[in-house]
């Protein structure tokens, strides 16, 4: 490991950033590291404090955004400007403990690509934080099939190759774990400490739980159907058309047996509506297929990622 980059997005954490820098310095003593702090539109003295800290320690780098773009955008900015071979992410409120990082790095050396934190003895309010988080984590596990208990812990260690495969939009920072798993990364989770907030104000509110549910649909689609949208929209369209045919057939049979006539039979109207809707879903699938090809081919992006390559020359070189 040549360089370790610690990426921390912050907003209005003036009271915490001096302690954050000190904690990172103590935890990573003896290692080569940089601290990339992204000021996501702070309105207090956070940037002034960060400027002072960066002037005192060249390993501290500060990125100030024009306004508050959100945690995902701030984290992506940190990734884009980090130079390390290994990337550590954590919150700036010191609820994550930088002292856990060395043990996570040791776990990474066992052959994993990502090591996630699992908040043990979580120090948050039960109704506002713990219960919504528990429900969201359970739903994410079920929908995405990712077998981890805590997706909300920001403390994680990732290899550069994993980070380079990420593109965070909206509020997708919550799903970094799912994106890494679907890339094919080797992922594990280890218990980490969690401290109560002692300064500043939490930016969390219950509306985030609703946004998680909405983002979950996007992540599921990207993970399962990004390169084959017709398999999703086409399947729904065929199911609707099959149901429509059954409804129309039933209405014809009822016309010549027990009644009522087709025009007075709601099954006829439902069948016609299902047929039209099914055709629309098939059309969506076709447009999705075209857009998928435009997306990948116009940017020269292959629909796969190569982990490594070996050939005879490599073996000869390794043997020499």
PDB file of N, CA, C and O in Angstrom, residues 84-158:
ATOM      1  N   UNK A  84      -4.973   8.024  -3.410  1.00  0.00           N
ATOM      2  CA  UNK A  84      -4.524   6.800  -2.760  1.00  0.00           C
ATOM      3  C   UNK A  84      -4.853   5.523  -3.509  1.00  0.00           C
ATOM      4  O   UNK A  84      -5.765   5.481  -4.339  1.00  0.00           O
ATOM      5  N   UNK A  85      -4.109   4.467  -3.187  1.00  0.00           N
ATOM      6  CA  UNK A  85      -4.394   3.138  -3.712  1.00  0.00           C
ATOM      7  C   UNK A  85      -5.535   2.484  -2.942  1.00  0.00           C
ATOM      8  O   UNK A  85      -6.202   1.584  -3.448  1.00  0.00           O
ATOM      9  N   UNK A  86      -5.723   2.919  -1.702  1.00  0.00           N
ATOM     10  CA  UNK A  86      -6.823   2.447  -0.856  1.00  0.00           C
ATOM     11  C   UNK A  86      -7.579   3.677  -0.370  1.00  0.00           C
ATOM     12  O   UNK A  86      -6.966   4.673   0.040  1.00  0.00           O
ATOM     13  N   UNK A  87      -8.913   3.612  -0.423  1.00  0.00           N
ATOM     14  CA  UNK A  87      -9.762   4.732  -0.038  1.00  0.00           C
ATOM     15  C   UNK A  87     -10.541   4.363   1.218  1.00  0.00           C
ATOM     16  O   UNK A  87     -11.172   3.303   1.273  1.00  0.00           O
ATOM     17  N   UNK A  88     -10.493   5.235   2.213  1.00  0.00           N
ATOM     18  CA  UNK A  88     -11.284   5.093   3.433  1.00  0.00           C
ATOM     19  C   UNK A  88     -12.345   6.191   3.429  1.00  0.00           C
ATOM     20  O   UNK A  88     -12.040   7.345   3.125  1.00  0.00           O
ATOM     21  N   UNK A  89     -13.580   5.835   3.730  1.00  0.00           N
ATOM     22  CA  UNK A  89     -14.628   6.851   3.875  1.00  0.00           C
ATOM     23  C   UNK A  89     -15.130   6.845   5.312  1.00  0.00           C
ATOM     24  O   UNK A  89     -15.183   5.798   5.952  1.00  0.00           O
ATOM     25  N   UNK A  90     -15.482   8.013   5.800  1.00  0.00           N
ATOM     26  CA  UNK A  90     -16.079   8.126   7.136  1.00  0.00           C
ATOM     27  C   UNK A  90     -16.824   9.440   7.242  1.00  0.00           C
ATOM     28  O   UNK A  90     -16.640  10.346   6.427  1.00  0.00           O
ATOM     29  N   UNK A  91     -17.695   9.533   8.237  1.00  0.00           N
ATOM     30  CA  UNK A  91     -18.425  10.768   8.497  1.00  0.00           C
ATOM     31  C   UNK A  91     -17.530  11.752   9.237  1.00  0.00           C
ATOM     32  O   UNK A  91     -16.551  11.364   9.887  1.00  0.00           O
ATOM     33  N   UNK A  92     -17.900  13.024   9.162  1.00  0.00           N
ATOM     34  CA  UNK A  92     -17.112  14.049   9.826  1.00  0.00           C
ATOM     35  C   UNK A  92     -17.590  14.406  11.212  1.00  0.00           C
ATOM     36  O   UNK A  92     -17.066  15.339  11.828  1.00  0.00           O
ATOM     37  N   UNK A  93     -18.590  13.674  11.742  1.00  0.00           N
ATOM     38  CA  UNK A  93     -19.139  14.014  13.054  1.00  0.00           C
ATOM     39  C   UNK A  93     -18.484  13.239  14.190  1.00  0.00           C
ATOM     40  O   UNK A  93     -18.890  13.351  15.341  1.00  0.00           O
ATOM     41  N   UNK A  94     -17.480  12.407  13.855  1.00  0.00           N
ATOM     42  CA  UNK A  94     -16.719  11.606  14.824  1.00  0.00           C
ATOM     43  C   UNK A  94     -17.543  10.523  15.502  1.00  0.00           C
ATOM     44  O   UNK A  94     -17.134   9.984  16.520  1.00  0.00           O
ATOM     45  N   UNK A  95     -18.696  10.197  14.927  1.00  0.00           N
ATOM     46  CA  UNK A  95     -19.386   9.001  15.417  1.00  0.00           C
ATOM     47  C   UNK A  95     -18.651   7.750  14.932  1.00  0.00           C
ATOM     48  O   UNK A  95     -18.644   6.731  15.606  1.00  0.00           O
ATOM     49  N   UNK A  96     -18.057   7.823  13.746  1.00  0.00           N
ATOM     50  CA  UNK A  96     -17.112   6.795  13.310  1.00  0.00           C
ATOM     51  C   UNK A  96     -15.775   7.053  13.994  1.00  0.00           C
ATOM     52  O   UNK A  96     -15.394   8.198  14.226  1.00  0.00           O
ATOM     53  N   UNK A  97     -15.059   5.984  14.331  1.00  0.00           N
ATOM     54  CA  UNK A  97     -13.791   6.111  15.034  1.00  0.00           C
ATOM     55  C   UNK A  97     -12.635   5.768  14.094  1.00  0.00           C
ATOM     56  O   UNK A  97     -12.515   4.610  13.650  1.00  0.00           O
ATOM     57  N   UNK A  98     -11.772   6.742  13.751  1.00  0.00           N
ATOM     58  CA  UNK A  98     -10.626   6.443  12.888  1.00  0.00           C
ATOM     59  C   UNK A  98      -9.715   5.356  13.450  1.00  0.00           C
ATOM     60  O   UNK A  98      -8.968   4.720  12.692  1.00  0.00           O
ATOM     61  N   UNK A  99      -9.776   5.112  14.755  1.00  0.00           N
ATOM     62  CA  UNK A  99      -8.936   4.078  15.354  1.00  0.00           C
ATOM     63  C   UNK A  99      -9.288   2.678  14.860  1.00  0.00           C
ATOM     64  O   UNK A  99      -8.499   1.740  15.017  1.00  0.00           O
ATOM     65  N   UNK A 100     -10.464   2.515  14.242  1.00  0.00           N
ATOM     66  CA  UNK A 100     -10.851   1.218  13.686  1.00  0.00           C
ATOM     67  C   UNK A 100     -10.215   0.946  12.328  1.00  0.00           C
ATOM     68  O   UNK A 100     -10.248  -0.197  11.848  1.00  0.00           O
ATOM     69  N   UNK A 101      -9.670   1.969  11.703  1.00  0.00           N
ATOM     70  CA  UNK A 101      -9.167   1.821  10.330  1.00  0.00           C
ATOM     71  C   UNK A 101      -8.020   0.815  10.225  1.00  0.00           C
ATOM     72  O   UNK A 101      -8.013  -0.016   9.312  1.00  0.00           O
ATOM     73  N   UNK A 102      -7.001   0.827  11.106  1.00  0.00           N
ATOM     74  CA  UNK A 102      -5.907  -0.143  10.962  1.00  0.00           C
ATOM     75  C   UNK A 102      -6.385  -1.597  10.945  1.00  0.00           C
ATOM     76  O   UNK A 102      -5.887  -2.402  10.151  1.00  0.00           O
ATOM     77  N   UNK A 103      -7.342  -1.947  11.793  1.00  0.00           N
ATOM     78  CA  UNK A 103      -7.863  -3.317  11.794  1.00  0.00           C
ATOM     79  C   UNK A 103      -8.596  -3.624  10.494  1.00  0.00           C
ATOM     80  O   UNK A 103      -8.525  -4.752   9.975  1.00  0.00           O
ATOM     81  N   UNK A 104      -9.289  -2.639   9.927  1.00  0.00           N
ATOM     82  CA  UNK A 104      -9.987  -2.837   8.663  1.00  0.00           C
ATOM     83  C   UNK A 104      -8.982  -2.992   7.518  1.00  0.00           C
ATOM     84  O   UNK A 104      -9.192  -3.782   6.586  1.00  0.00           O
ATOM     85  N   UNK A 105      -7.880  -2.257   7.585  1.00  0.00           N
ATOM     86  CA  UNK A 105      -6.826  -2.406   6.577  1.00  0.00           C
ATOM     87  C   UNK A 105      -6.204  -3.797   6.651  1.00  0.00           C
ATOM     88  O   UNK A 105      -5.900  -4.414   5.613  1.00  0.00           O
ATOM     89  N   UNK A 106      -6.031  -4.302   7.861  1.00  0.00           N
ATOM     90  CA  UNK A 106      -5.497  -5.660   8.012  1.00  0.00           C
ATOM     91  C   UNK A 106      -6.450  -6.685   7.414  1.00  0.00           C
ATOM     92  O   UNK A 106      -6.020  -7.669   6.799  1.00  0.00           O
ATOM     93  N   UNK A 107      -7.759  -6.455   7.566  1.00  0.00           N
ATOM     94  CA  UNK A 107      -8.742  -7.354   6.974  1.00  0.00           C
ATOM     95  C   UNK A 107      -8.693  -7.266   5.450  1.00  0.00           C
ATOM     96  O   UNK A 107      -8.842  -8.277   4.747  1.00  0.00           O
ATOM     97  N   UNK A 108      -8.475  -6.066   4.935  1.00  0.00           N
ATOM     98  CA  UNK A 108      -8.364  -5.883   3.490  1.00  0.00           C
ATOM     99  C   UNK A 108      -7.193  -6.686   2.928  1.00  0.00           C
ATOM    100  O   UNK A 108      -7.280  -7.251   1.835  1.00  0.00           O
ATOM    101  N   UNK A 109      -6.118  -6.770   3.693  1.00  0.00           N
ATOM    102  CA  UNK A 109      -4.930  -7.507   3.255  1.00  0.00           C
ATOM    103  C   UNK A 109      -5.161  -9.015   3.182  1.00  0.00           C
ATOM    104  O   UNK A 109      -4.327  -9.746   2.635  1.00  0.00           O
ATOM    105  N   UNK A 110      -6.278  -9.497   3.721  1.00  0.00           N
ATOM    106  CA  UNK A 110      -6.588 -10.926   3.638  1.00  0.00           C
ATOM    107  C   UNK A 110      -7.123 -11.318   2.261  1.00  0.00           C
ATOM    108  O   UNK A 110      -7.408 -12.485   2.020  1.00  0.00           O
ATOM    109  N   UNK A 111      -7.263 -10.324   1.367  1.00  0.00           N
ATOM    110  CA  UNK A 111      -7.713 -10.618   0.004  1.00  0.00           C
ATOM    111  C   UNK A 111      -9.041 -10.005  -0.365  1.00  0.00           C
ATOM    112  O   UNK A 111      -9.560 -10.262  -1.463  1.00  0.00           O
ATOM    113  N   UNK A 112      -9.604  -9.189   0.515  1.00  0.00           N
ATOM    114  CA  UNK A 112     -10.877  -8.545   0.210  1.00  0.00           C
ATOM    115  C   UNK A 112     -10.651  -7.263  -0.584  1.00  0.00           C
ATOM    116  O   UNK A 112      -9.578  -6.658  -0.540  1.00  0.00           O
ATOM    117  N   UNK A 113     -11.689  -6.838  -1.306  1.00  0.00           N
ATOM    118  CA  UNK A 113     -11.650  -5.579  -2.045  1.00  0.00           C
ATOM    119  C   UNK A 113     -12.313  -4.451  -1.260  1.00  0.00           C
ATOM    120  O   UNK A 113     -11.986  -3.284  -1.455  1.00  0.00           O
ATOM    121  N   UNK A 114     -13.268  -4.800  -0.411  1.00  0.00           N
ATOM    122  CA  UNK A 114     -13.991  -3.820   0.395  1.00  0.00           C
ATOM    123  C   UNK A 114     -14.202  -4.391   1.786  1.00  0.00           C
ATOM    124  O   UNK A 114     -14.580  -5.555   1.935  1.00  0.00           O
ATOM    125  N   UNK A 115     -13.945  -3.576   2.795  1.00  0.00           N
ATOM    126  CA  UNK A 115     -14.245  -3.943   4.184  1.00  0.00           C
ATOM    127  C   UNK A 115     -15.200  -2.890   4.731  1.00  0.00           C
ATOM    128  O   UNK A 115     -14.881  -1.699   4.764  1.00  0.00           O
ATOM    129  N   UNK A 116     -16.377  -3.331   5.147  1.00  0.00           N
ATOM    130  CA  UNK A 116     -17.425  -2.446   5.646  1.00  0.00           C
ATOM    131  C   UNK A 116     -17.439  -2.434   7.162  1.00  0.00           C
ATOM    132  O   UNK A 116     -17.096  -3.430   7.802  1.00  0.00           O
ATOM    133  N   UNK A 117     -17.884  -1.325   7.704  1.00  0.00           N
ATOM    134  CA  UNK A 117     -18.065  -1.240   9.141  1.00  0.00           C
ATOM    135  C   UNK A 117     -19.470  -1.659   9.539  1.00  0.00           C
ATOM    136  O   UNK A 117     -20.442  -1.348   8.853  1.00  0.00           O
ATOM    137  N   UNK A 118     -19.575  -2.369  10.640  1.00  0.00           N
ATOM    138  CA  UNK A 118     -20.863  -2.738  11.234  1.00  0.00           C
ATOM    139  C   UNK A 118     -20.927  -2.062  12.595  1.00  0.00           C
ATOM    140  O   UNK A 118     -20.177  -2.406  13.507  1.00  0.00           O
ATOM    141  N   UNK A 119     -21.805  -1.080  12.732  1.00  0.00           N
ATOM    142  CA  UNK A 119     -21.856  -0.290  13.958  1.00  0.00           C
ATOM    143  C   UNK A 119     -22.336  -1.125  15.140  1.00  0.00           C
ATOM    144  O   UNK A 119     -23.515  -1.467  15.231  1.00  0.00           O
ATOM    145  N   UNK A 120     -21.416  -1.457  16.021  1.00  0.00           N
ATOM    146  CA  UNK A 120     -21.747  -2.213  17.226  1.00  0.00           C
ATOM    147  C   UNK A 120     -22.162  -1.235  18.320  1.00  0.00           C
ATOM    148  O   UNK A 120     -21.570  -0.165  18.464  1.00  0.00           O
ATOM    149  N   UNK A 121     -23.184  -1.608  19.077  1.00  0.00           N
ATOM    150  CA  UNK A 121     -23.673  -0.751  20.163  1.00  0.00           C
ATOM    151  C   UNK A 121     -23.921   0.656  19.647  1.00  0.00           C
ATOM    152  O   UNK A 121     -23.377   1.638  20.137  1.00  0.00           O
ATOM    153  N   UNK A 122     -24.759   0.761  18.653  1.00  0.00           N
ATOM    154  CA  UNK A 122     -24.996   2.024  17.957  1.00  0.00           C
ATOM    155  C   UNK A 122     -25.549   3.089  18.892  1.00  0.00           C
ATOM    156  O   UNK A 122     -26.536   2.869  19.603  1.00  0.00           O
ATOM    157  N   UNK A 123     -24.944   4.273  18.853  1.00  0.00           N
ATOM    158  CA  UNK A 123     -25.298   5.363  19.756  1.00  0.00           C
ATOM    159  C   UNK A 123     -26.210   6.377  19.057  1.00  0.00           C
ATOM    160  O   UNK A 123     -25.826   7.521  18.812  1.00  0.00           O
ATOM    161  N   UNK A 124     -27.419   5.948  18.716  1.00  0.00           N
ATOM    162  CA  UNK A 124     -28.387   6.824  18.065  1.00  0.00           C
ATOM    163  C   UNK A 124     -29.743   6.652  18.720  1.00  0.00           C
ATOM    164  O   UNK A 124     -29.985   5.678  19.434  1.00  0.00           O
ATOM    165  N   UNK A 125     -30.645   7.588  18.441  1.00  0.00           N
ATOM    166  CA  UNK A 125     -31.984   7.516  19.006  1.00  0.00           C
ATOM    167  C   UNK A 125     -32.752   6.353  18.370  1.00  0.00           C
ATOM    168  O   UNK A 125     -32.659   6.111  17.168  1.00  0.00           O
ATOM    169  N   UNK A 126     -33.533   5.677  19.210  1.00  0.00           N
ATOM    170  CA  UNK A 126     -34.210   4.456  18.778  1.00  0.00           C
ATOM    171  C   UNK A 126     -35.235   4.728  17.681  1.00  0.00           C
ATOM    172  O   UNK A 126     -35.203   4.104  16.613  1.00  0.00           O
ATOM    173  N   UNK A 127     -36.172   5.652  17.914  1.00  0.00           N
ATOM    174  CA  UNK A 127     -37.277   5.858  16.993  1.00  0.00           C
ATOM    175  C   UNK A 127     -36.864   6.603  15.728  1.00  0.00           C
ATOM    176  O   UNK A 127     -37.334   6.295  14.630  1.00  0.00           O
ATOM    177  N   UNK A 128     -35.981   7.578  15.854  1.00  0.00           N
ATOM    178  CA  UNK A 128     -35.625   8.403  14.707  1.00  0.00           C
ATOM    179  C   UNK A 128     -34.526   7.799  13.854  1.00  0.00           C
ATOM    180  O   UNK A 128     -34.432   8.090  12.656  1.00  0.00           O
ATOM    181  N   UNK A 129     -33.664   6.972  14.428  1.00  0.00           N
ATOM    182  CA  UNK A 129     -32.519   6.473  13.678  1.00  0.00           C
ATOM    183  C   UNK A 129     -32.456   4.944  13.602  1.00  0.00           C
ATOM    184  O   UNK A 129     -32.347   4.370  12.523  1.00  0.00           O
ATOM    185  N   UNK A 130     -32.534   4.277  14.763  1.00  0.00           N
ATOM    186  CA  UNK A 130     -32.290   2.837  14.773  1.00  0.00           C
ATOM    187  C   UNK A 130     -33.389   2.041  14.067  1.00  0.00           C
ATOM    188  O   UNK A 130     -33.104   1.187  13.218  1.00  0.00           O
ATOM    189  N   UNK A 131     -34.656   2.304  14.399  1.00  0.00           N
ATOM    190  CA  UNK A 131     -35.745   1.528  13.800  1.00  0.00           C
ATOM    191  C   UNK A 131     -35.875   1.766  12.289  1.00  0.00           C
ATOM    192  O   UNK A 131     -35.985   0.799  11.520  1.00  0.00           O
ATOM    193  N   UNK A 132     -35.867   3.035  11.813  1.00  0.00           N
ATOM    194  CA  UNK A 132     -35.897   3.236  10.352  1.00  0.00           C
ATOM    195  C   UNK A 132     -34.708   2.595   9.654  1.00  0.00           C
ATOM    196  O   UNK A 132     -34.843   2.036   8.564  1.00  0.00           O
ATOM    197  N   UNK A 133     -33.528   2.666  10.282  1.00  0.00           N
ATOM    198  CA  UNK A 133     -32.326   2.063   9.692  1.00  0.00           C
ATOM    199  C   UNK A 133     -32.460   0.550   9.626  1.00  0.00           C
ATOM    200  O   UNK A 133     -32.088  -0.080   8.622  1.00  0.00           O
ATOM    201  N   UNK A 134     -33.002  -0.050  10.685  1.00  0.00           N
ATOM    202  CA  UNK A 134     -33.188  -1.511  10.702  1.00  0.00           C
ATOM    203  C   UNK A 134     -34.133  -1.939   9.581  1.00  0.00           C
ATOM    204  O   UNK A 134     -33.866  -2.907   8.854  1.00  0.00           O
ATOM    205  N   UNK A 135     -35.239  -1.204   9.423  1.00  0.00           N
ATOM    206  CA  UNK A 135     -36.211  -1.551   8.382  1.00  0.00           C
ATOM    207  C   UNK A 135     -35.594  -1.381   6.995  1.00  0.00           C
ATOM    208  O   UNK A 135     -35.785  -2.232   6.111  1.00  0.00           O
ATOM    209  N   UNK A 136     -34.851  -0.292   6.789  1.00  0.00           N
ATOM    210  CA  UNK A 136     -34.234  -0.049   5.484  1.00  0.00           C
ATOM    211  C   UNK A 136     -33.178  -1.105   5.167  1.00  0.00           C
ATOM    212  O   UNK A 136     -33.109  -1.615   4.036  1.00  0.00           O
ATOM    213  N   UNK A 137     -32.366  -1.459   6.153  1.00  0.00           N
ATOM    214  CA  UNK A 137     -31.335  -2.484   5.932  1.00  0.00           C
ATOM    215  C   UNK A 137     -31.953  -3.827   5.575  1.00  0.00           C
ATOM    216  O   UNK A 137     -31.466  -4.542   4.692  1.00  0.00           O
ATOM    217  N   UNK A 138     -33.029  -4.174   6.255  1.00  0.00           N
ATOM    218  CA  UNK A 138     -33.699  -5.451   5.981  1.00  0.00           C
ATOM    219  C   UNK A 138     -34.287  -5.464   4.569  1.00  0.00           C
ATOM    220  O   UNK A 138     -34.175  -6.462   3.836  1.00  0.00           O
ATOM    221  N   UNK A 139     -34.898  -4.348   4.175  1.00  0.00           N
ATOM    222  CA  UNK A 139     -35.487  -4.259   2.842  1.00  0.00           C
ATOM    223  C   UNK A 139     -34.407  -4.333   1.761  1.00  0.00           C
ATOM    224  O   UNK A 139     -34.575  -5.017   0.736  1.00  0.00           O
ATOM    225  N   UNK A 140     -33.291  -3.658   1.970  1.00  0.00           N
ATOM    226  CA  UNK A 140     -32.198  -3.677   0.997  1.00  0.00           C
ATOM    227  C   UNK A 140     -31.649  -5.090   0.842  1.00  0.00           C
ATOM    228  O   UNK A 140     -31.369  -5.549  -0.270  1.00  0.00           O
ATOM    229  N   UNK A 141     -31.500  -5.798   1.960  1.00  0.00           N
ATOM    230  CA  UNK A 141     -31.010  -7.180   1.876  1.00  0.00           C
ATOM    231  C   UNK A 141     -31.957  -8.042   1.040  1.00  0.00           C
ATOM    232  O   UNK A 141     -31.525  -8.861   0.226  1.00  0.00           O
ATOM    233  N   UNK A 142     -33.261  -7.867   1.255  1.00  0.00           N
ATOM    234  CA  UNK A 142     -34.242  -8.690   0.556  1.00  0.00           C
ATOM    235  C   UNK A 142     -34.273  -8.372  -0.941  1.00  0.00           C
ATOM    236  O   UNK A 142     -34.288  -9.265  -1.790  1.00  0.00           O
ATOM    237  N   UNK A 143     -34.312  -7.085  -1.271  1.00  0.00           N
ATOM    238  CA  UNK A 143     -34.487  -6.677  -2.664  1.00  0.00           C
ATOM    239  C   UNK A 143     -33.229  -6.906  -3.485  1.00  0.00           C
ATOM    240  O   UNK A 143     -33.280  -7.406  -4.610  1.00  0.00           O
ATOM    241  N   UNK A 144     -32.072  -6.535  -2.922  1.00  0.00           N
ATOM    242  CA  UNK A 144     -30.826  -6.594  -3.688  1.00  0.00           C
ATOM    243  C   UNK A 144     -30.061  -7.899  -3.492  1.00  0.00           C
ATOM    244  O   UNK A 144     -29.126  -8.183  -4.237  1.00  0.00           O
ATOM    245  N   UNK A 145     -30.446  -8.680  -2.485  1.00  0.00           N
ATOM    246  CA  UNK A 145     -29.747  -9.937  -2.246  1.00  0.00           C
ATOM    247  C   UNK A 145     -28.319  -9.749  -1.784  1.00  0.00           C
ATOM    248  O   UNK A 145     -27.445 -10.563  -2.109  1.00  0.00           O
ATOM    249  N   UNK A 146     -28.071  -8.686  -1.041  1.00  0.00           N
ATOM    250  CA  UNK A 146     -26.727  -8.393  -0.533  1.00  0.00           C
ATOM    251  C   UNK A 146     -26.713  -8.719   0.958  1.00  0.00           C
ATOM    252  O   UNK A 146     -27.413  -8.076   1.741  1.00  0.00           O
ATOM    253  N   UNK A 147     -25.935  -9.713   1.404  1.00  0.00           N
ATOM    254  CA  UNK A 147     -26.086 -10.262   2.755  1.00  0.00           C
ATOM    255  C   UNK A 147     -25.302  -9.524   3.834  1.00  0.00           C
ATOM    256  O   UNK A 147     -24.488 -10.103   4.537  1.00  0.00           O
ATOM    257  N   UNK A 148     -25.563  -8.210   3.987  1.00  0.00           N
ATOM    258  CA  UNK A 148     -24.880  -7.464   5.041  1.00  0.00           C
ATOM    259  C   UNK A 148     -25.914  -6.770   5.918  1.00  0.00           C
ATOM    260  O   UNK A 148     -27.004  -6.414   5.453  1.00  0.00           O
ATOM    261  N   UNK A 149     -25.567  -6.566   7.169  1.00  0.00           N
ATOM    262  CA  UNK A 149     -26.540  -6.081   8.144  1.00  0.00           C
ATOM    263  C   UNK A 149     -26.627  -4.568   8.228  1.00  0.00           C
ATOM    264  O   UNK A 149     -27.651  -4.027   8.627  1.00  0.00           O
ATOM    265  N   UNK A 150     -25.554  -3.857   7.885  1.00  0.00           N
ATOM    266  CA  UNK A 150     -25.517  -2.408   8.100  1.00  0.00           C
ATOM    267  C   UNK A 150     -25.020  -1.730   6.828  1.00  0.00           C
ATOM    268  O   UNK A 150     -23.829  -1.722   6.535  1.00  0.00           O
ATOM    269  N   UNK A 151     -25.960  -1.152   6.059  1.00  0.00           N
ATOM    270  CA  UNK A 151     -25.600  -0.442   4.837  1.00  0.00           C
ATOM    271  C   UNK A 151     -25.401   1.051   5.087  1.00  0.00           C
ATOM    272  O   UNK A 151     -24.940   1.766   4.200  1.00  0.00           O
ATOM    273  N   UNK A 152     -25.770   1.519   6.258  1.00  0.00           N
ATOM    274  CA  UNK A 152     -25.700   2.945   6.535  1.00  0.00           C
ATOM    275  C   UNK A 152     -24.409   3.404   7.179  1.00  0.00           C
ATOM    276  O   UNK A 152     -24.198   4.606   7.346  1.00  0.00           O
ATOM    277  N   UNK A 153     -23.530   2.473   7.532  1.00  0.00           N
ATOM    278  CA  UNK A 153     -22.272   2.856   8.163  1.00  0.00           C
ATOM    279  C   UNK A 153     -21.334   3.434   7.103  1.00  0.00           C
ATOM    280  O   UNK A 153     -20.986   2.754   6.125  1.00  0.00           O
ATOM    281  N   UNK A 154     -20.920   4.666   7.278  1.00  0.00           N
ATOM    282  CA  UNK A 154     -20.056   5.326   6.298  1.00  0.00           C
ATOM    283  C   UNK A 154     -18.620   4.849   6.392  1.00  0.00           C
ATOM    284  O   UNK A 154     -17.861   4.980   5.420  1.00  0.00           O
ATOM    285  N   UNK A 155     -18.225   4.285   7.518  1.00  0.00           N
ATOM    286  CA  UNK A 155     -16.846   3.824   7.677  1.00  0.00           C
ATOM    287  C   UNK A 155     -16.625   2.562   6.852  1.00  0.00           C
ATOM    288  O   UNK A 155     -17.178   1.505   7.133  1.00  0.00           O
ATOM    289  N   UNK A 156     -15.804   2.702   5.813  1.00  0.00           N
ATOM    290  CA  UNK A 156     -15.496   1.567   4.932  1.00  0.00           C
ATOM    291  C   UNK A 156     -14.114   1.776   4.329  1.00  0.00           C
ATOM    292  O   UNK A 156     -13.626   2.904   4.222  1.00  0.00           O
ATOM    293  N   UNK A 157     -13.490   0.673   3.921  1.00  0.00           N
ATOM    294  CA  UNK A 157     -12.179   0.690   3.283  1.00  0.00           C
ATOM    295  C   UNK A 157     -12.318  -0.011   1.942  1.00  0.00           C
ATOM    296  O   UNK A 157     -12.827  -1.139   1.879  1.00  0.00           O
ATOM    297  N   UNK A 158     -11.852   0.636   0.866  1.00  0.00           N
ATOM    298  CA  UNK A 158     -12.028   0.092  -0.475  1.00  0.00           C
ATOM    299  C   UNK A 158     -10.752   0.234  -1.289  1.00  0.00           C
ATOM    300  O   UNK A 158     -10.022   1.223  -1.145  1.00  0.00           O
TER     301      UNK A 158
END
